[in-house]
Amino acid sequence: MMDHDLETAALGAYQDKPRTFPNMRTKPYTPLIFRILLGINVRVLFILLLLGLGAIFYVGASTSPIIVFVISVCILSFLVAIYLTKWVLAKDEGPPEMVQISDAIRDGAEGFFRTQYGSISKMAMLLALVILCIYLFRSTTPQQESSGLGRTTSAYITVASFLLGALCSGVAGYVGMWVSVRANVRVSSAARRSAREALQVATRAGGLSAIIVVGMAVIGIAVLYATFYVWLGVDLPGSMKVTDLPLLLVGYGFGASFVALFAQLGGGIYTKAADVGADLVGKVEQGIPEDDPRNPAVIADLVGDNVGDCAARGADLFESIAAEIISAMILGGTMAQRCKIADPSGFILFPLVVHSFDLIVSSAGIFSIRGTRETGIIVPMEDPMTILQKGYSFTIVLAVLAFGLSTRWLLYTEQAPSAWFNFALCGLIGIITAYIFVWIAKYYTDYKHEPVRILALSSSTGHGTNIIAGVSLGLESTALPVLVISVSIISAFWLGHTCGLVDETGNPTGGLFGTAVATMGMLSTAAYILTMDMFGPIADNAGGIVEMSQQPESVREITDVLDAVGNTTKATTKGFAIGSAALASFLLFSAYMDEVSAFAHEPFKQVDIAIPEVFVGGLLGSMLIFVFSAWACAAVGRTAQEVVNEVRRQFIERPGIMDYKEKPDYGRCVAIVASASLREMIKPGALAIISPIVVGILFRILGYYTGQPLLGAKVVAALLMFATVSGILMALFLNTAGGAWDNAKKYIETGALGGKGSEAHKAAITGDTVGDPFKDTAGPSIHVLIKMLATITLVMAPVFL
C-alpha cells in the first residue's frame, strides 16, 4: 500500500530553473488515536481529560504521596513540552522551495513509520499471546500464592503491562519523529538569519521530544504501579506485600525494549542504506556534493535521519529509562524486605523521583540555551559544542543538588541514619561517570581532538590505510569506557555495602542497591542528553534542506558546523546509552537471579563458569552479539546495493538529471529502502528474541535428565552475562569507529588535506560508508539488544526451571 503511495506521489512539473523542487505531497497522515481525539468536541475532550487526571490522582493519592509528586511533575513537564512545541512551530518555514522539500521528507517519514509500526504491532500481539500461554501454564511463586494472585491474574497483568510498554515506546518514537520532521525546515530557515538562532531552534525541538520521552516512561510506570497497588489491595492483610509489587512491572520493560529493538533495526537499516547508496553514486562516482537535489536517493537519506535517528533513538532511551527504573525498584524492594525496613515505599519509588527531578533540571538546561538578543548585529559564530556543553554542565550541577535532596527525602531510615549519604555519593559517582563518558566519546569522535585528525591524515595515503586507522581507533576506544564503568560499579557497590543496612543475620545488603543508585545518577540528566542527541539529525536534515533548495554558501556553512556538532553529540549519546545499558543490565541480571531463587525455592547466588554447560551458555551469548551485528550490517549492505543500482540506472536513463533538465524519481528510492528495511529487520530481531528462550528450554530439558534442576536458569544467566560483556565492547567499537570516520570526512571537507574532491576526501568517504552501518544500525541496536535479553529472561524465567 505504502509503496504505491510513494511511487504515485504527485511529482509536479520540473522547470528549467534549478531552484524549484518537485512537489511530492501525498495525503497527510495522522494516527488513528489522534484522528479520534481530534473528532471529539473540545469541551467534551476537556471534561474527559479532567476526569482522567482526577482518576490518576485519586489512584496516586491512595498509593503514596510520592506517586502524586511524580505524576504532578510529569504533567507539568508535558505543559513545558507544549510550550516548546508552540515556540518551535511559531518559527517561519522559509521560502516555498524549502517547504516543498520538508513536506516530501515528512511524507516519506510518516509513510514508513506507519508501515513499520504496523508490522511491529502485529509481532507484539503475537508475542503477547505467547506470553499469555506461558504464564497460564506455569508454576507460581510462594509470594504469589500467599497473596492470592492466581495464574490467570498474573498472566493478564504481565500481558497488559507488556502491551502498555510497547504502546508507550511506540508513542515515544512517534513523538521524536513528529517533532523532527517539522523542526528541520525551521532550523534551515533560522540559519539564514544567525547560527545562534538555528542552534536554539534545533535544541528546543530536541528538548521537546526528550521531555516527552522521559515523562512518558516515568508516568507510565507510576500509573501502572499505583493501579496495581490499589487494584490488588497491596499491604492489606492476606494480600501482596509492596516489596513484591515491582516484579509485576517487568512486562512493561520487555514491551518497551521489544518495540525499541525493531524500531532501531528497521530505522537504522533504512537510514544507512539510503545514506550509503546516495554517497557512493553521488559523491564518489558523479562528484556532486552531499544532499544535492540531482541525487535520486537524497530524499530517502533525509527521511532516514528522521526514522532512524529520531524515532528509533526516542524508543531506545525510553526503553533504557524504563528498564533501569523497574530493575532499581525490584532491587530496592528486595533490599527493604531483607532489612525489614518499616516503610519500604521510599526505596521502591526512589527511581521515579530521580527521573522526575531529571525532567526539572533538564528543562532548566534546555532553557539556558538562548538566542542572541540583537538581531541586526552580525556576531562572530560561537562553537555550538561549547554552548551545548555549558548547558550540560549547568544541568549536571542542578542534578547533583536534586539527587542529594531526593536521597535525604526517600532513603533516610532509622536503622542506618547515615545510609542516605552513602547512596547520595553513589549517585554522584553515576553522574561523574556520565560526564566522563560524554567526554571520552567527544575526544574520540570530535575533529578538534587528535584521534580523528590522525584518522583524516591516514586518508591521504589511500582507502586501505583509512580503514585500518578507523578500525584500530574503534578498538582502542573501548579501553577508557570499560575502565570507567569498572571503577564506578565497584566503588558504588562498596559505598552501598558499607552504608550500614544489614539483614536479620547481620550481613550488609546495600551493595547492589548502591549500584542501582549509581545507574540512576548516570541517567539523572537523560532528558538533556537525549536533547543533544535529537539535535544531531535535526541539524543534519536542516543542512540537507539548505543544500537542496540551493541557499547561499554562508547558510550552508552554518548548517555544516551544526551538522558536525550533531555527529559528535550523536556519538556522545551512544557512549552514554551503552554506559547506562551496562549498568542497567548488571541490575537486571541481579533481579533475574532473585526471581529464579523465588521460583526454585532455593538460593541462586552465583553462576559457576567451570560447569561445561554454563561455559557453553556463555559462548553462545557472545556469539549471539557477533551474529546479530553481522546480520544488521549485511542488511544495510544488501539494501544499499539496491539503492546504488537504482541511482545508477536513473543517471544512465535520464542524462538530463545532471544539468537540471530532468527530474530524478525520488519516490522510487524511498519505496525501495522502505520495503527492504522492513523485510530485513525481522531476521536479526527474531534471532535476539528466540535465542535465549531456546537455549533456556534446551538446557532445562538436559538438566532434567542429568539431575541438575537449575541448569536451564544457570545457562541462561551465563548467556546473559557474556552477551552483556561482548555487547558493551562491540557497541563501543562500532559507535566510536563510525563516528570518527564520519567526522574525519567532515574535517577534510572543511578544507584540510586538500578539501572536497581530493583523493584524501574520496578515501574518507569510503571510511564513512563503512562506518555508517556500524554507528547507526548495528551499534545502537546492540544497546537495545543487551537490555532486551535481560528483560526477556526476567519475563521468561519460569520457563527455564
Tab-separated table of C-alpha atoms in Angstrom, residues 224-369:
chain	number	residue	atom	x	y	z
A	224	LEU	CA	0.896	1.098	36.417
A	225	TYR	CA	2.392	0.790	39.901
A	226	ALA	CA	-0.417	2.809	41.510
A	227	THR	CA	-3.116	0.914	39.603
A	228	PHE	CA	-1.772	-2.485	40.678
A	229	TYR	CA	-1.347	-1.171	44.233
A	230	VAL	CA	-4.998	-0.146	44.514
A	231	TRP	CA	-6.483	-2.970	42.421
A	232	LEU	CA	-4.630	-5.799	44.219
A	233	GLY	CA	-5.115	-4.195	47.645
A	234	VAL	CA	-1.381	-4.300	48.339
A	235	ASP	CA	-0.239	-4.341	52.013
A	236	LEU	CA	-3.714	-5.284	53.272
A	237	PRO	CA	-3.678	-8.443	55.451
A	238	GLY	CA	-3.649	-11.604	53.320
A	239	SER	CA	-2.718	-9.832	50.102
A	240	MET	CA	0.507	-8.937	48.316
A	241	LYS	CA	3.445	-7.172	50.012
A	242	VAL	CA	4.503	-3.862	48.472
A	243	THR	CA	8.086	-5.184	48.139
A	244	ASP	CA	6.892	-7.840	45.650
A	245	LEU	CA	4.916	-5.366	43.541
A	246	PRO	CA	7.773	-4.170	41.247
A	247	LEU	CA	8.195	-7.701	39.824
A	248	LEU	CA	4.774	-7.286	38.166
A	249	LEU	CA	6.119	-4.363	36.133
A	250	VAL	CA	8.731	-6.451	34.292
A	251	GLY	CA	6.399	-6.886	31.307
A	252	TYR	CA	6.384	-3.111	30.772
A	253	GLY	CA	10.170	-3.048	30.332
A	254	PHE	CA	10.046	-6.011	27.968
A	255	GLY	CA	7.329	-4.393	25.840
A	256	ALA	CA	9.356	-1.191	25.618
A	257	SER	CA	12.561	-2.953	24.585
A	258	PHE	CA	10.728	-5.180	22.091
A	259	VAL	CA	9.421	-2.158	20.180
A	260	ALA	CA	12.711	-0.275	20.562
A	261	LEU	CA	14.700	-3.172	19.071
A	262	PHE	CA	12.634	-3.339	15.889
A	263	ALA	CA	12.365	0.457	15.645
A	264	GLN	CA	16.143	0.725	15.911
A	265	LEU	CA	16.811	-2.107	13.455
A	266	GLY	CA	14.268	-1.017	10.846
A	267	GLY	CA	15.097	2.679	11.167
A	268	GLY	CA	18.842	2.015	11.228
A	269	ILE	CA	18.749	-0.150	8.096
A	270	TYR	CA	16.578	2.456	6.336
A	271	THR	CA	18.710	5.482	7.132
A	272	LYS	CA	22.071	3.907	6.403
A	273	ALA	CA	21.165	2.038	3.226
A	274	ALA	CA	19.875	5.312	1.740
A	275	ASP	CA	22.920	7.231	3.005
A	276	VAL	CA	25.466	4.726	1.658
A	277	GLY	CA	23.675	4.488	-1.693
A	278	ALA	CA	23.447	8.278	-2.053
A	279	ASP	CA	27.114	8.787	-1.098
A	280	LEU	CA	28.631	6.048	-3.253
A	281	VAL	CA	26.995	7.096	-6.516
A	282	GLY	CA	26.512	10.820	-5.857
A	283	LYS	CA	29.744	11.858	-4.213
A	284	VAL	CA	32.236	9.262	-5.413
A	285	GLU	CA	31.031	8.407	-8.947
A	286	GLN	CA	29.266	11.610	-10.060
A	287	GLY	CA	31.249	14.047	-7.896
A	288	ILE	CA	28.182	16.066	-6.827
A	289	PRO	CA	28.005	17.468	-3.264
A	290	GLU	CA	26.188	15.821	-0.360
A	291	ASP	CA	22.378	16.347	-0.373
A	292	ASP	CA	22.454	17.654	-3.964
A	293	PRO	CA	18.903	17.804	-5.457
A	294	ARG	CA	20.123	15.878	-8.529
A	295	ASN	CA	20.757	12.772	-6.420
A	296	PRO	CA	17.716	10.442	-6.652
A	297	ALA	CA	18.461	8.917	-3.204
A	298	VAL	CA	18.706	12.208	-1.339
A	299	ILE	CA	15.111	12.364	-0.068
A	300	ALA	CA	15.373	8.753	1.155
A	301	ASP	CA	18.563	9.733	3.007
A	302	LEU	CA	16.888	12.714	4.707
A	303	VAL	CA	13.810	10.635	5.589
A	304	GLY	CA	16.205	8.108	7.116
A	305	ASP	CA	17.586	10.672	9.578
A	306	ASN	CA	14.083	11.023	10.998
A	307	VAL	CA	13.027	7.375	11.187
A	308	GLY	CA	16.468	6.079	12.143
A	309	ASP	CA	17.836	8.688	14.486
A	310	CYS	CA	14.812	10.479	15.942
A	311	ALA	CA	12.093	7.835	16.129
A	312	ALA	CA	14.435	4.963	16.959
A	313	ARG	CA	16.551	6.860	19.493
A	314	GLY	CA	13.399	8.081	21.228
A	315	ALA	CA	12.203	4.489	21.628
A	316	ASP	CA	15.729	3.394	22.663
A	317	LEU	CA	16.145	5.886	25.506
A	318	PHE	CA	12.545	5.343	26.590
A	319	GLU	CA	13.362	1.678	26.980
A	320	SER	CA	16.672	2.394	28.817
A	321	ILE	CA	14.882	4.502	31.399
A	322	ALA	CA	12.001	2.048	31.796
A	323	ALA	CA	14.327	-0.957	32.249
A	324	GLU	CA	16.510	0.933	34.719
A	325	ILE	CA	13.590	2.246	36.822
A	326	ILE	CA	11.997	-1.219	37.030
A	327	SER	CA	15.220	-3.050	37.914
A	328	ALA	CA	16.070	-0.456	40.583
A	329	MET	CA	12.523	-0.743	42.016
A	330	ILE	CA	12.892	-4.545	42.231
A	331	LEU	CA	16.281	-4.268	43.962
A	332	GLY	CA	15.027	-1.538	46.319
A	333	GLY	CA	12.068	-3.730	47.258
A	334	THR	CA	14.234	-6.822	47.805
A	335	MET	CA	16.680	-4.868	49.978
A	336	ALA	CA	13.921	-3.208	52.031
A	337	GLN	CA	12.398	-6.650	52.611
A	338	ARG	CA	15.700	-8.187	53.751
A	339	CYS	CA	16.459	-5.295	56.093
A	340	LYS	CA	12.906	-5.291	57.481
A	341	ILE	CA	12.530	-1.548	56.802
A	342	ALA	CA	9.261	-0.268	58.261
A	343	ASP	CA	8.191	1.867	55.250
A	344	PRO	CA	9.815	0.440	52.108
A	345	SER	CA	7.954	2.691	49.634
A	346	GLY	CA	10.772	5.292	49.683
A	347	PHE	CA	13.294	2.724	48.456
A	348	ILE	CA	10.902	1.366	45.828
A	349	LEU	CA	9.749	4.727	44.434
A	350	PHE	CA	13.158	6.432	44.586
A	351	PRO	CA	13.933	5.841	40.847
A	352	LEU	CA	10.679	7.547	39.819
A	353	VAL	CA	11.511	10.613	41.907
A	354	VAL	CA	15.036	10.811	40.466
A	355	HIS	CA	13.619	10.895	36.954
A	356	SER	CA	11.005	13.473	37.936
A	357	PHE	CA	13.866	15.714	39.052
A	358	ASP	CA	15.631	14.846	35.775
A	359	LEU	CA	12.694	16.427	33.927
A	360	ILE	CA	13.027	19.603	36.021
A	361	VAL	CA	16.811	20.022	35.750
A	362	SER	CA	16.943	19.119	32.051
A	363	SER	CA	14.204	21.633	31.247
A	364	ALA	CA	16.300	24.266	33.021
A	365	GLY	CA	19.300	23.190	30.938
A	366	ILE	CA	17.320	23.404	27.692
A	367	PHE	CA	16.057	26.902	28.530
A	368	SER	CA	19.602	28.025	29.419
A	369	ILE	CA	20.451	27.964	25.689
